[in-house]
XYZ file of C-alpha atoms in Angstrom:
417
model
C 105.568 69.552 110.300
C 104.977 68.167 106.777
C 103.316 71.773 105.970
C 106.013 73.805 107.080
C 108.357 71.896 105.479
C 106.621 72.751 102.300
C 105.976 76.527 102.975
C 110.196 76.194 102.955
C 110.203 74.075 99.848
C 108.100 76.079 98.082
C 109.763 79.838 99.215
C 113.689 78.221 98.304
C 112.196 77.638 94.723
C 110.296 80.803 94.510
C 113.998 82.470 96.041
C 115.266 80.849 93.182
C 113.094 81.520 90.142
C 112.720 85.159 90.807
C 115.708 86.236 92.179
C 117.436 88.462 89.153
C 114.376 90.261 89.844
C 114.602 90.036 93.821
C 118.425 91.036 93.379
C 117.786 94.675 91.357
C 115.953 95.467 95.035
C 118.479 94.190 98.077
C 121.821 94.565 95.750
C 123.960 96.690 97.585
C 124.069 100.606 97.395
C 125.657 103.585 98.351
C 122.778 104.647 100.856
C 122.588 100.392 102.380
C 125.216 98.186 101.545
C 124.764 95.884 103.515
C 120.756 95.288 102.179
C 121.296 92.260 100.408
C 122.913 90.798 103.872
C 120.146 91.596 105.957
C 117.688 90.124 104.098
C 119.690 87.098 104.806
C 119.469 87.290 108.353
C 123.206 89.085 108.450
C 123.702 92.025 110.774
C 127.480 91.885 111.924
C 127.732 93.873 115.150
C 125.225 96.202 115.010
C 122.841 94.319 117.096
C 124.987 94.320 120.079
C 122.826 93.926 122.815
C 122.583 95.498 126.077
C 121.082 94.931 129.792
C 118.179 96.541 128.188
C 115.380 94.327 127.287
C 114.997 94.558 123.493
C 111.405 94.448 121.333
C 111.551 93.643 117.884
C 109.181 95.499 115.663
C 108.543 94.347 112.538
C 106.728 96.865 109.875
C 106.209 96.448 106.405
C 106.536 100.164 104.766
C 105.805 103.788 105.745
C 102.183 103.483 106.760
C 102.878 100.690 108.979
C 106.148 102.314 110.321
C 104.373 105.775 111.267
C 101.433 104.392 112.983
C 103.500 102.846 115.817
C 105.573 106.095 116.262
C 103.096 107.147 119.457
C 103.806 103.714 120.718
C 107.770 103.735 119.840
C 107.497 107.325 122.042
C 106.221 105.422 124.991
C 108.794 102.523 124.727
C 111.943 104.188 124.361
C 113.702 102.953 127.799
C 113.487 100.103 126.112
C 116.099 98.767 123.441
C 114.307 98.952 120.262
C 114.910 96.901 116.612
C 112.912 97.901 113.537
C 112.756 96.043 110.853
C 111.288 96.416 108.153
C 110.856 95.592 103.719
C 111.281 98.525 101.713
C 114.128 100.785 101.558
C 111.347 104.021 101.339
C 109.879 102.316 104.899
C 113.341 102.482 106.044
C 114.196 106.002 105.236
C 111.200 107.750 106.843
C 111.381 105.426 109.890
C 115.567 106.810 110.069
C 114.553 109.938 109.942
C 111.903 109.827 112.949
C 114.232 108.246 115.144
C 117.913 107.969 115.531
C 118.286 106.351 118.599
C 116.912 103.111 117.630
C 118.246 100.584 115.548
C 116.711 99.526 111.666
C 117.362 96.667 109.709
C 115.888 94.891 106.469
C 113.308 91.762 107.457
C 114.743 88.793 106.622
C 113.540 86.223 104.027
C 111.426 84.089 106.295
C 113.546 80.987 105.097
C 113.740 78.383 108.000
C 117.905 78.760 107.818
C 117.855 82.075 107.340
C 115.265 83.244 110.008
C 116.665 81.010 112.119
C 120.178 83.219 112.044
C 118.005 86.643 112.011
C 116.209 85.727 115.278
C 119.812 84.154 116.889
C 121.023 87.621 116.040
C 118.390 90.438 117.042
C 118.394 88.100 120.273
C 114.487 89.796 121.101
C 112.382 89.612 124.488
C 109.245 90.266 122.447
C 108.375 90.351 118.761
C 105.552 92.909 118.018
C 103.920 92.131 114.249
C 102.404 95.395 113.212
C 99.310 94.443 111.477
C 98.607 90.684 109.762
C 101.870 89.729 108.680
C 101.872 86.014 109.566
C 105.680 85.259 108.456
C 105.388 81.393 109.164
C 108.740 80.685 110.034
C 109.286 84.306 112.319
C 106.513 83.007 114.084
C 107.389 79.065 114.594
C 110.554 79.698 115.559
C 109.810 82.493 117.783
C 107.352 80.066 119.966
C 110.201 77.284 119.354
C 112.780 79.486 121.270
C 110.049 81.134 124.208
C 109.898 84.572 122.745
C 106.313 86.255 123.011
C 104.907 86.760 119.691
C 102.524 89.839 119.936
C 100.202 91.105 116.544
C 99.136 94.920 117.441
C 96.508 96.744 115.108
C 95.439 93.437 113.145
C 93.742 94.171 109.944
C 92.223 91.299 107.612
C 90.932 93.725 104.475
C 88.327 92.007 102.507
C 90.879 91.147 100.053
C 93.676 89.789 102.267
C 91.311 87.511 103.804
C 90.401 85.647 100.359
C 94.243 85.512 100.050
C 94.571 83.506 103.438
C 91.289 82.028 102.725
C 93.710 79.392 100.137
C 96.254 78.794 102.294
C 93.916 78.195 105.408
C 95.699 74.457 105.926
C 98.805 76.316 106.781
C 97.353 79.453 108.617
C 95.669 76.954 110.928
C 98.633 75.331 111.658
C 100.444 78.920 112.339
C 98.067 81.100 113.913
C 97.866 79.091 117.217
C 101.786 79.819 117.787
C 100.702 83.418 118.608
C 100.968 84.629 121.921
C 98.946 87.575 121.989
C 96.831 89.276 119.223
C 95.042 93.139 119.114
C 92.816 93.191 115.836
C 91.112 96.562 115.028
C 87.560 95.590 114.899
C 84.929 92.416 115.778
C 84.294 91.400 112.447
C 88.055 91.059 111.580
C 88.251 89.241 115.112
C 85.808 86.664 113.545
C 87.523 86.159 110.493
C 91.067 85.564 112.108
C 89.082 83.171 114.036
C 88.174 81.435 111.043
C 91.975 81.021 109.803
C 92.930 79.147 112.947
C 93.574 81.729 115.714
C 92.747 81.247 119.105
C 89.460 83.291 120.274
C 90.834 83.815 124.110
C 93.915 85.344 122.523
C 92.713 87.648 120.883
C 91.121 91.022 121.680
C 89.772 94.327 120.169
C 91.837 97.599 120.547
C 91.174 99.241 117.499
C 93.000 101.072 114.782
C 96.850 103.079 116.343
C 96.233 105.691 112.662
C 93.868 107.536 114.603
C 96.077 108.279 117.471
C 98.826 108.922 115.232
C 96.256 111.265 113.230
C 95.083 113.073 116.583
C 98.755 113.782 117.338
C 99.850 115.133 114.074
C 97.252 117.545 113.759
C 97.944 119.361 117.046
C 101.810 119.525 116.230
C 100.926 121.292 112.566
C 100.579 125.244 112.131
C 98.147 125.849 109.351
C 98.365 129.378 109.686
C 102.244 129.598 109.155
C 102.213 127.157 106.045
C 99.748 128.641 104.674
C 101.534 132.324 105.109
C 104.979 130.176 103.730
C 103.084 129.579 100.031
C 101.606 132.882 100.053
C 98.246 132.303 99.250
C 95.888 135.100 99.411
C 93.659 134.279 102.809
C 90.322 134.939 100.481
C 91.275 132.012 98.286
C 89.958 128.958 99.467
C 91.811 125.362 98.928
C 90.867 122.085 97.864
C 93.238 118.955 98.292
C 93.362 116.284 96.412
C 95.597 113.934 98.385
C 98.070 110.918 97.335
C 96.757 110.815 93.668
C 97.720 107.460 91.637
C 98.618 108.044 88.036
C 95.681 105.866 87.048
C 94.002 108.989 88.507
C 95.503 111.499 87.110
C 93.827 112.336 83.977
C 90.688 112.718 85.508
C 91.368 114.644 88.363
C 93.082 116.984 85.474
C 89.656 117.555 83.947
C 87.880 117.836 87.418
C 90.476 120.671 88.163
C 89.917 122.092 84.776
C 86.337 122.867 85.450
C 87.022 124.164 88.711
C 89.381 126.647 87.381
C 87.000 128.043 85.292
C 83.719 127.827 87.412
C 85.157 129.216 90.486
C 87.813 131.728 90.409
C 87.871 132.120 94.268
C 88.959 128.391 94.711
C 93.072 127.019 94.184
C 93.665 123.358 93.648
C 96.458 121.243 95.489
C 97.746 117.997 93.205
C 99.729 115.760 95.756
C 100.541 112.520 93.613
C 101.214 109.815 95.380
C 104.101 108.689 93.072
C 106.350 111.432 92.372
C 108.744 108.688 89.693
C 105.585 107.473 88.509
C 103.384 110.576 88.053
C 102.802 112.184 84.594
C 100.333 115.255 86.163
C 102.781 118.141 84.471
C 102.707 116.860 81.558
C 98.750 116.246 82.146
C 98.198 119.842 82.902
C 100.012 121.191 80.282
C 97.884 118.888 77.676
C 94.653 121.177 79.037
C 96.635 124.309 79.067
C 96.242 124.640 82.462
C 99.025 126.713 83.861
C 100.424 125.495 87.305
C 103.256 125.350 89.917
C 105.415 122.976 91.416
C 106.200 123.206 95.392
C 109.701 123.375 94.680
C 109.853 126.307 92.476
C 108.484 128.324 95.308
C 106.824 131.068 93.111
C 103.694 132.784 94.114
C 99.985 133.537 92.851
C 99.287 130.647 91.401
C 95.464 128.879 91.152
C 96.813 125.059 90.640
C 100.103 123.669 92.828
C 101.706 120.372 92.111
C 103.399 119.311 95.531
C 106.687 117.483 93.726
C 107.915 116.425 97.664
C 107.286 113.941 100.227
C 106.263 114.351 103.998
C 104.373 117.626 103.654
C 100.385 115.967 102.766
C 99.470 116.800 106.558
C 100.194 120.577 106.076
C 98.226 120.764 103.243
C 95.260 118.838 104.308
C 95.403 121.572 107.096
C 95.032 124.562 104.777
C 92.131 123.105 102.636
C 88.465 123.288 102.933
C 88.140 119.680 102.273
C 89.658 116.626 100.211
C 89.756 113.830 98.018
C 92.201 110.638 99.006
C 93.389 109.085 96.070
C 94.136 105.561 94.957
C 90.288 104.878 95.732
C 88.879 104.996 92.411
C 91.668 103.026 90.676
C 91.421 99.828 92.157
C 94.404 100.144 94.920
C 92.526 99.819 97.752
C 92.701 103.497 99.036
C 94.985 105.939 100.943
C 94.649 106.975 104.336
C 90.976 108.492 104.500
C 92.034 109.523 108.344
C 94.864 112.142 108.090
C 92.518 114.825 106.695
C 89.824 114.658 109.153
C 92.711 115.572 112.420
C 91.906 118.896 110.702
C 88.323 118.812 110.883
C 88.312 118.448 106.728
C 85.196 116.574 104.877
C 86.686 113.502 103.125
C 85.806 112.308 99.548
C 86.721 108.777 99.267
C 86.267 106.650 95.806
C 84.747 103.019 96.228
C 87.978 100.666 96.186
C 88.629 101.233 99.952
C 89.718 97.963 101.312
C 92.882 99.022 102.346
C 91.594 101.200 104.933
C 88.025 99.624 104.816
C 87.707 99.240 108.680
C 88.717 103.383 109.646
C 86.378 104.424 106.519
C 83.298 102.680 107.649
C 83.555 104.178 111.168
C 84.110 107.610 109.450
C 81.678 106.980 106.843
C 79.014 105.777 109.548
C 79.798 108.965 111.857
C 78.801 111.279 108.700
C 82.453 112.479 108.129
C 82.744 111.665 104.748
C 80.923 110.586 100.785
C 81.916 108.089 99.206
C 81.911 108.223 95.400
C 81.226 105.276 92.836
C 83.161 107.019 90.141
C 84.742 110.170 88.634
C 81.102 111.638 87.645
C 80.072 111.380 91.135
C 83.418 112.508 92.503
C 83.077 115.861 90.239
C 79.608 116.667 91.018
C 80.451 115.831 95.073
C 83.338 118.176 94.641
C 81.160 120.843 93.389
C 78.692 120.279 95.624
C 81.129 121.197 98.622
C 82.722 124.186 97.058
C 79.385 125.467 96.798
C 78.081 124.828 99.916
C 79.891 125.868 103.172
C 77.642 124.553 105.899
C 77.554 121.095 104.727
C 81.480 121.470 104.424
C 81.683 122.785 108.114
C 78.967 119.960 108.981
C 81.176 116.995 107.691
C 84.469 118.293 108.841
C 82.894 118.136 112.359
C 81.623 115.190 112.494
C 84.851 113.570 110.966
C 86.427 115.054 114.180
C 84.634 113.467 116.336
C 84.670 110.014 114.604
C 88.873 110.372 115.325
C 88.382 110.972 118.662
C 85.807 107.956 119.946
C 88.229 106.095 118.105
C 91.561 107.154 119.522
C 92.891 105.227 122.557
C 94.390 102.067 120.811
C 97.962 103.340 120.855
C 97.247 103.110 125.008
C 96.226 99.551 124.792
C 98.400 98.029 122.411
C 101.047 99.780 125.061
C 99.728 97.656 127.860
C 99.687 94.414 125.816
C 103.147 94.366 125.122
C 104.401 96.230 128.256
C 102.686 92.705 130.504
C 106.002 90.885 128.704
C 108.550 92.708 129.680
């Protein structure tokens, strides 16, 4: 009791010292007015609930949000809540669904939790990934709702993070009812933090089922028809780009240019507000295109729009995946191989650390120490179309020995309702 009665001490003051800055992202806008009230556990009537047993997801952002989608498909006779902490997370999930409802995590303050739960009313919460929101959790147990973690992850540096706070993780962890981690090893480590070993079990990572489906729902042949790109031209990707990246993918795509006329490069930044790759380009004199300008013939396209990465991982003879050799942590290495594509992925990988080392291990991918070896890697593929075809196939079948976790996870939950 005495630690949870600090975790709420210690989150009022940090409410408190930081909140100017906290208030520039829930103040109310035209798209959400009502953001800065849901974050305090206030959601007026639009959590009416039915006869319909309801399941509370809770998702941090995008990623999160789209790897449950296959799972959301399966539950829909079910009434669904969403919540989840960005406004970006919020948008895509609104646009994949309309028939189920959305609303902005609360702070997990003991008051104002207490109030969120009272009003989503849930049969089941469903934690997608390691969120362990103390006071969610507690309370959750406190009032005999099922408590459920699906596709666990404990990245290298995540579990140094709960590592410090292991006194209160200990005291936490045991309050979960059910818990599907992707692999042994971060099994083990949740172990160590103060779960329960008979609660816990392995059904792997849901990104490669949501991989598997999205590449038989694209149509590379009528994207690539809708740029125009000569069918003797062959594409390389390089995929969700960080500006600390930038420059140096710049000079890689430079070389390229000039080395091999028969190839077109494919910039998709990661951060369209944050990216500076025009003005980049233009510092080389490299002449290029934006997606949204729609013009032809051109040998270097800057993709200036979200939600179209798949369709051009589908048209490319292989790809890089960004925000690996900056220090991030790493994109998702997975969506290129549901195309059969060779992946280049840089070093700083912990984000996905757990899918890349099944990939890596299965011969679907190189991974790259730095910007030298990524150019000379690069190069090496253009060049050579068998080991291309090679890699690309065995990244295909890495995805699917490891699809099948969307189907468990299903199961788990589905045993509480």
């Amino acid at each position: 009791m005495f630690y949870f009665l600090m975790y709420d001490v210690v989150f009022f003051i940090v409410l408190i010292l930081f909140f100017p800055f906290i208030w520039k992202r829930i103040k109310p806008e035209k798209e959400y007015p009502g953001n800065w009230k849901e974050r305090f556990g206030i959601y007026g009537k639009k959590l009416k609930k039915g006869k319909r047993k309801r399941i509370w997801f809770h998702t941090v952002s995008v990623g999160e949000f789209l790897s449950i989608t296959p799972l959301i498909e399966k539950l829909k006779k079910f009434d669904i809540v969403v919540s989840l902490t960005t406004k970006t997370g919020r948008k895509v999930a609104e646009s994949k669904f309309s028939d189920i409802k959305y609303i902005f995590f609360p702070f997990d303050f003991y008051p104002v939790m207490l109030k969120a739960i009272t009003s989503v009313k849930p049969d089941i919460i469903v934690i997608v990934e390691t969120e362990i929101w103390v006071n969610l959790i507690r309370l959750a147990r406190r009032k005999n709702i099922p408590v459920v973690m699906i596709n666990g992850r404990l990245s290298p540096r995540s579990f140094r993070r709960y590592k410090k706070v292991r006194f209160l993780t200990k005291k936490i962890l045991p309050h979960l009812t059910k818990i599907a981690m992707r692999t042994e090893e971060e099994k083990e480590k949740l172990i160590y933090l103060g779960a329960e070993r008979e609660k816990i079990g392995i059904c792997g990572s849901m990104k490669f089922d949501l991989a598997y489906q999205l590449g038989k729902t694209v149509k590379p042949e009528e994207f690539r028809k809708s740029l125009k790109i000569d069918e003797k031209q062959k594409i390389v990707i390089f995929g969700s780009i960080h500006p600390e990246e930038e420059t140096n993918v710049a000079e890689i795509t430079k070389e390229i240019i000039e080395k091999y006329p028969e190839w077109t490069v494919i910039i998709v930044p990661r951060f369209l507000d944050r990216s500076k790759i025009s003005s980049i380009l233009n510092s080389f004199n490299l002449p290029f295109v934006k997606r949204t300008e729609r013009k032809e013939n051109f040998k270097i396209l800057v993709v200036d729009t979200y939600g179209e990465l798949n369709n051009f991982y589908s048209i490319s003879e292989f790809a890089f995946v960004g925000g690996s050799l900056n220090g991030w942590g790493g994109q998702n290495p997975i969506e290129p191989i549901a195309f059969k594509k060779a992946v280049i992925y840089g070093k700083d990988n912990w984000h996905f650390f757990a899918e890349w080392k099944e990939i890596k291990k299965g011969g679907g991918g190189i991974e790259v120490e730095n910007y030298q070896q990524l150019k000379e890697n690069v190069f090496l593929l253009i060049e050579n179309e068998d080991l291309r075809r090679k890699i690309g196939t065995a990244a295909y079948k890495v995805l699917l020995k490891n699809t099948g976790a969307t189907e468990k996870n299903y199961h788990l939950i589905k045993q509480f309702l």
